[in-house]
Amino acid sequence: MSRNAKINTLLLLAVTALAVLPLALGLGDHKEEPFSGSDAEAETAITEIEPDYEPWFSPLYEPPSGEVESALFALQASLGAGVLAYYFGLRRGRRQGEQRAMAAAEATSVPRDTPEGD
């Protein structure tokens, strides 16, 4: 197994552990909504500290439900990942193309030891 394959396998295992361990260990079982977002957690903490708090502004768009909000967040994340993957793929392709062009140029410019036609 190559070094890159080992690193990729370890990263995949780490991501899987981060996704499965909170569910397996029952983290959040004591909450009404165990895996709500950090925005909801912050709102709850603020209202506990200062019940009369008034927000400075309101969101431009309020999704009708938590499921729609989660779907929009997932869409945003997937679009961002797609843009990053395209950018890094483009950079890698250009680098590989430059390396191939340099190798081809070196292959054609190398002088031969024997004259042609012998």
JSON list of C-alpha atoms in Angstrom, two decimals:
[
{"chain": "A", "resi": 1, "resn": "MET", "atom": "CA", "xyz": [0.00, 0.00, 0.00]},
{"chain": "A", "resi": 2, "resn": "SER", "atom": "CA", "xyz": [1.46, 3.37, -0.99]},
{"chain": "A", "resi": 3, "resn": "ARG", "atom": "CA", "xyz": [1.97, 6.23, 1.44]},
{"chain": "A", "resi": 4, "resn": "ASN", "atom": "CA", "xyz": [-0.89, 8.26, -0.11]},
{"chain": "A", "resi": 5, "resn": "ALA", "atom": "CA", "xyz": [-3.26, 5.31, 0.15]},
{"chain": "A", "resi": 6, "resn": "LYS", "atom": "CA", "xyz": [-2.40, 4.91, 3.85]},
{"chain": "A", "resi": 7, "resn": "ILE", "atom": "CA", "xyz": [-2.98, 8.61, 4.51]},
{"chain": "A", "resi": 8, "resn": "ASN", "atom": "CA", "xyz": [-6.30, 8.54, 2.62]},
{"chain": "A", "resi": 9, "resn": "THR", "atom": "CA", "xyz": [-7.41, 5.46, 4.55]},
{"chain": "A", "resi": 10, "resn": "LEU", "atom": "CA", "xyz": [-6.55, 7.10, 7.89]},
{"chain": "A", "resi": 11, "resn": "LEU", "atom": "CA", "xyz": [-8.41, 10.28, 6.92]},
{"chain": "A", "resi": 12, "resn": "LEU", "atom": "CA", "xyz": [-11.46, 8.26, 5.86]},
{"chain": "A", "resi": 13, "resn": "LEU", "atom": "CA", "xyz": [-11.42, 6.39, 9.17]},
{"chain": "A", "resi": 14, "resn": "ALA", "atom": "CA", "xyz": [-11.13, 9.68, 11.11]},
{"chain": "A", "resi": 15, "resn": "VAL", "atom": "CA", "xyz": [-14.08, 11.22, 9.27]},
{"chain": "A", "resi": 16, "resn": "THR", "atom": "CA", "xyz": [-16.14, 8.07, 9.80]},
{"chain": "A", "resi": 17, "resn": "ALA", "atom": "CA", "xyz": [-15.29, 8.09, 13.51]},
{"chain": "A", "resi": 18, "resn": "LEU", "atom": "CA", "xyz": [-16.32, 11.75, 13.79]},
{"chain": "A", "resi": 19, "resn": "ALA", "atom": "CA", "xyz": [-19.67, 10.94, 12.20]},
{"chain": "A", "resi": 20, "resn": "VAL", "atom": "CA", "xyz": [-20.43, 7.69, 14.05]},
{"chain": "A", "resi": 21, "resn": "LEU", "atom": "CA", "xyz": [-19.04, 8.23, 17.56]},
{"chain": "A", "resi": 22, "resn": "PRO", "atom": "CA", "xyz": [-21.52, 10.93, 18.66]},
{"chain": "A", "resi": 23, "resn": "LEU", "atom": "CA", "xyz": [-24.39, 8.68, 17.63]},
{"chain": "A", "resi": 24, "resn": "ALA", "atom": "CA", "xyz": [-22.89, 5.54, 19.16]},
{"chain": "A", "resi": 25, "resn": "LEU", "atom": "CA", "xyz": [-22.01, 7.23, 22.46]},
{"chain": "A", "resi": 26, "resn": "GLY", "atom": "CA", "xyz": [-25.43, 8.82, 22.76]},
{"chain": "A", "resi": 27, "resn": "LEU", "atom": "CA", "xyz": [-24.16, 12.37, 22.92]},
{"chain": "A", "resi": 28, "resn": "GLY", "atom": "CA", "xyz": [-27.12, 14.70, 22.91]},
{"chain": "A", "resi": 29, "resn": "ASP", "atom": "CA", "xyz": [-29.67, 12.21, 24.24]},
{"chain": "A", "resi": 30, "resn": "HIS", "atom": "CA", "xyz": [-30.55, 14.62, 27.03]},
{"chain": "A", "resi": 31, "resn": "LYS", "atom": "CA", "xyz": [-31.60, 17.36, 24.57]},
{"chain": "A", "resi": 32, "resn": "GLU", "atom": "CA", "xyz": [-34.90, 17.90, 22.79]},
{"chain": "A", "resi": 33, "resn": "GLU", "atom": "CA", "xyz": [-33.09, 18.47, 19.48]},
{"chain": "A", "resi": 34, "resn": "PRO", "atom": "CA", "xyz": [-29.83, 16.57, 19.96]},
{"chain": "A", "resi": 35, "resn": "PHE", "atom": "CA", "xyz": [-27.94, 17.76, 16.90]},
{"chain": "A", "resi": 36, "resn": "SER", "atom": "CA", "xyz": [-29.22, 21.26, 16.28]},
{"chain": "A", "resi": 37, "resn": "GLY", "atom": "CA", "xyz": [-26.90, 23.80, 14.75]},
{"chain": "A", "resi": 38, "resn": "SER", "atom": "CA", "xyz": [-24.64, 26.24, 16.55]},
{"chain": "A", "resi": 39, "resn": "ASP", "atom": "CA", "xyz": [-26.98, 29.13, 15.68]},
{"chain": "A", "resi": 40, "resn": "ALA", "atom": "CA", "xyz": [-29.79, 27.55, 17.67]},
{"chain": "A", "resi": 41, "resn": "GLU", "atom": "CA", "xyz": [-27.42, 26.77, 20.55]},
{"chain": "A", "resi": 42, "resn": "ALA", "atom": "CA", "xyz": [-26.19, 30.39, 20.61]},
{"chain": "A", "resi": 43, "resn": "GLU", "atom": "CA", "xyz": [-29.76, 31.73, 20.53]},
{"chain": "A", "resi": 44, "resn": "THR", "atom": "CA", "xyz": [-30.69, 29.51, 23.47]},
{"chain": "A", "resi": 45, "resn": "ALA", "atom": "CA", "xyz": [-27.64, 30.61, 25.47]},
{"chain": "A", "resi": 46, "resn": "ILE", "atom": "CA", "xyz": [-28.31, 34.31, 24.77]},
{"chain": "A", "resi": 47, "resn": "THR", "atom": "CA", "xyz": [-31.97, 34.10, 25.81]},
{"chain": "A", "resi": 48, "resn": "GLU", "atom": "CA", "xyz": [-30.95, 32.34, 29.05]},
{"chain": "A", "resi": 49, "resn": "ILE", "atom": "CA", "xyz": [-28.43, 35.07, 29.87]},
{"chain": "A", "resi": 50, "resn": "GLU", "atom": "CA", "xyz": [-30.47, 38.07, 28.67]},
{"chain": "A", "resi": 51, "resn": "PRO", "atom": "CA", "xyz": [-34.21, 37.29, 28.24]},
{"chain": "A", "resi": 52, "resn": "ASP", "atom": "CA", "xyz": [-35.00, 40.80, 26.88]},
{"chain": "A", "resi": 53, "resn": "TYR", "atom": "CA", "xyz": [-32.35, 40.67, 24.16]},
{"chain": "A", "resi": 54, "resn": "GLU", "atom": "CA", "xyz": [-33.42, 42.11, 20.79]},
{"chain": "A", "resi": 55, "resn": "PRO", "atom": "CA", "xyz": [-31.44, 41.00, 17.70]},
{"chain": "A", "resi": 56, "resn": "TRP", "atom": "CA", "xyz": [-29.78, 43.78, 15.69]},
{"chain": "A", "resi": 57, "resn": "PHE", "atom": "CA", "xyz": [-31.19, 42.49, 12.41]},
{"chain": "A", "resi": 58, "resn": "SER", "atom": "CA", "xyz": [-33.28, 39.66, 11.03]},
{"chain": "A", "resi": 59, "resn": "PRO", "atom": "CA", "xyz": [-32.35, 37.18, 8.29]},
{"chain": "A", "resi": 60, "resn": "LEU", "atom": "CA", "xyz": [-33.23, 38.03, 4.68]},
{"chain": "A", "resi": 61, "resn": "TYR", "atom": "CA", "xyz": [-34.84, 34.61, 4.19]},
{"chain": "A", "resi": 62, "resn": "GLU", "atom": "CA", "xyz": [-36.23, 32.37, 6.89]},
{"chain": "A", "resi": 63, "resn": "PRO", "atom": "CA", "xyz": [-36.70, 28.75, 5.69]},
{"chain": "A", "resi": 64, "resn": "PRO", "atom": "CA", "xyz": [-40.12, 27.28, 6.49]},
{"chain": "A", "resi": 65, "resn": "SER", "atom": "CA", "xyz": [-38.68, 24.30, 8.39]},
{"chain": "A", "resi": 66, "resn": "GLY", "atom": "CA", "xyz": [-35.48, 22.84, 9.76]},
{"chain": "A", "resi": 67, "resn": "GLU", "atom": "CA", "xyz": [-35.38, 20.25, 6.99]},
{"chain": "A", "resi": 68, "resn": "VAL", "atom": "CA", "xyz": [-35.39, 22.95, 4.30]},
{"chain": "A", "resi": 69, "resn": "GLU", "atom": "CA", "xyz": [-32.70, 24.85, 6.18]},
{"chain": "A", "resi": 70, "resn": "SER", "atom": "CA", "xyz": [-30.56, 21.71, 6.39]},
{"chain": "A", "resi": 71, "resn": "ALA", "atom": "CA", "xyz": [-31.08, 20.99, 2.69]},
{"chain": "A", "resi": 72, "resn": "LEU", "atom": "CA", "xyz": [-30.04, 24.54, 1.75]},
{"chain": "A", "resi": 73, "resn": "PHE", "atom": "CA", "xyz": [-26.95, 24.25, 3.95]},
{"chain": "A", "resi": 74, "resn": "ALA", "atom": "CA", "xyz": [-26.05, 20.91, 2.35]},
{"chain": "A", "resi": 75, "resn": "LEU", "atom": "CA", "xyz": [-26.53, 22.44, -1.11]},
{"chain": "A", "resi": 76, "resn": "GLN", "atom": "CA", "xyz": [-24.26, 25.34, -0.18]},
{"chain": "A", "resi": 77, "resn": "ALA", "atom": "CA", "xyz": [-21.61, 22.96, 1.16]},
{"chain": "A", "resi": 78, "resn": "SER", "atom": "CA", "xyz": [-21.74, 20.73, -1.93]},
{"chain": "A", "resi": 79, "resn": "LEU", "atom": "CA", "xyz": [-21.44, 23.71, -4.28]},
{"chain": "A", "resi": 80, "resn": "GLY", "atom": "CA", "xyz": [-18.44, 24.96, -2.34]},
{"chain": "A", "resi": 81, "resn": "ALA", "atom": "CA", "xyz": [-16.84, 21.53, -2.41]},
{"chain": "A", "resi": 82, "resn": "GLY", "atom": "CA", "xyz": [-17.48, 21.31, -6.16]},
{"chain": "A", "resi": 83, "resn": "VAL", "atom": "CA", "xyz": [-15.82, 24.67, -6.79]},
{"chain": "A", "resi": 84, "resn": "LEU", "atom": "CA", "xyz": [-12.79, 23.68, -4.70]},
{"chain": "A", "resi": 85, "resn": "ALA", "atom": "CA", "xyz": [-12.53, 20.27, -6.37]},
{"chain": "A", "resi": 86, "resn": "TYR", "atom": "CA", "xyz": [-12.70, 21.90, -9.82]},
{"chain": "A", "resi": 87, "resn": "TYR", "atom": "CA", "xyz": [-10.00, 24.42, -8.90]},
{"chain": "A", "resi": 88, "resn": "PHE", "atom": "CA", "xyz": [-7.60, 21.85, -7.46]},
{"chain": "A", "resi": 89, "resn": "GLY", "atom": "CA", "xyz": [-8.27, 19.45, -10.36]},
{"chain": "A", "resi": 90, "resn": "LEU", "atom": "CA", "xyz": [-7.57, 22.22, -12.85]},
{"chain": "A", "resi": 91, "resn": "ARG", "atom": "CA", "xyz": [-4.30, 23.12, -11.10]},
{"chain": "A", "resi": 92, "resn": "ARG", "atom": "CA", "xyz": [-3.20, 19.49, -11.02]},
{"chain": "A", "resi": 93, "resn": "GLY", "atom": "CA", "xyz": [-4.09, 19.00, -14.68]},
{"chain": "A", "resi": 94, "resn": "ARG", "atom": "CA", "xyz": [-2.12, 22.08, -15.70]},
{"chain": "A", "resi": 95, "resn": "ARG", "atom": "CA", "xyz": [0.88, 20.95, -13.65]},
{"chain": "A", "resi": 96, "resn": "GLN", "atom": "CA", "xyz": [0.77, 17.48, -15.22]},
{"chain": "A", "resi": 97, "resn": "GLY", "atom": "CA", "xyz": [0.44, 19.02, -18.68]},
{"chain": "A", "resi": 98, "resn": "GLU", "atom": "CA", "xyz": [3.48, 21.21, -18.07]},
{"chain": "A", "resi": 99, "resn": "GLN", "atom": "CA", "xyz": [5.48, 18.20, -16.86]},
{"chain": "A", "resi": 100, "resn": "ARG", "atom": "CA", "xyz": [4.50, 16.18, -19.96]},
{"chain": "A", "resi": 101, "resn": "ALA", "atom": "CA", "xyz": [5.39, 19.08, -22.24]},
{"chain": "A", "resi": 102, "resn": "MET", "atom": "CA", "xyz": [8.78, 19.46, -20.55]},
{"chain": "A", "resi": 103, "resn": "ALA", "atom": "CA", "xyz": [9.44, 15.72, -20.80]},
{"chain": "A", "resi": 104, "resn": "ALA", "atom": "CA", "xyz": [8.51, 15.74, -24.50]},
{"chain": "A", "resi": 105, "resn": "ALA", "atom": "CA", "xyz": [10.73, 18.75, -25.14]},
{"chain": "A", "resi": 106, "resn": "GLU", "atom": "CA", "xyz": [13.64, 17.08, -23.37]},
{"chain": "A", "resi": 107, "resn": "ALA", "atom": "CA", "xyz": [13.11, 13.86, -25.31]},
{"chain": "A", "resi": 108, "resn": "THR", "atom": "CA", "xyz": [13.26, 15.67, -28.66]},
{"chain": "A", "resi": 109, "resn": "SER", "atom": "CA", "xyz": [16.22, 17.87, -27.77]},
{"chain": "A", "resi": 110, "resn": "VAL", "atom": "CA", "xyz": [18.51, 15.13, -26.42]},
{"chain": "A", "resi": 111, "resn": "PRO", "atom": "CA", "xyz": [21.41, 14.59, -28.89]},
{"chain": "A", "resi": 112, "resn": "ARG", "atom": "CA", "xyz": [21.90, 11.02, -30.04]},
{"chain": "A", "resi": 113, "resn": "ASP", "atom": "CA", "xyz": [25.20, 9.22, -29.67]},
{"chain": "A", "resi": 114, "resn": "THR", "atom": "CA", "xyz": [25.01, 7.58, -33.07]},
{"chain": "A", "resi": 115, "resn": "PRO", "atom": "CA", "xyz": [24.33, 9.36, -36.35]},
{"chain": "A", "resi": 116, "resn": "GLU", "atom": "CA", "xyz": [21.10, 8.54, -38.10]},
{"chain": "A", "resi": 117, "resn": "GLY", "atom": "CA", "xyz": [21.15, 6.07, -40.96]},
{"chain": "A", "resi": 118, "resn": "ASP", "atom": "CA", "xyz": [23.81, 3.69, -39.57]}
]
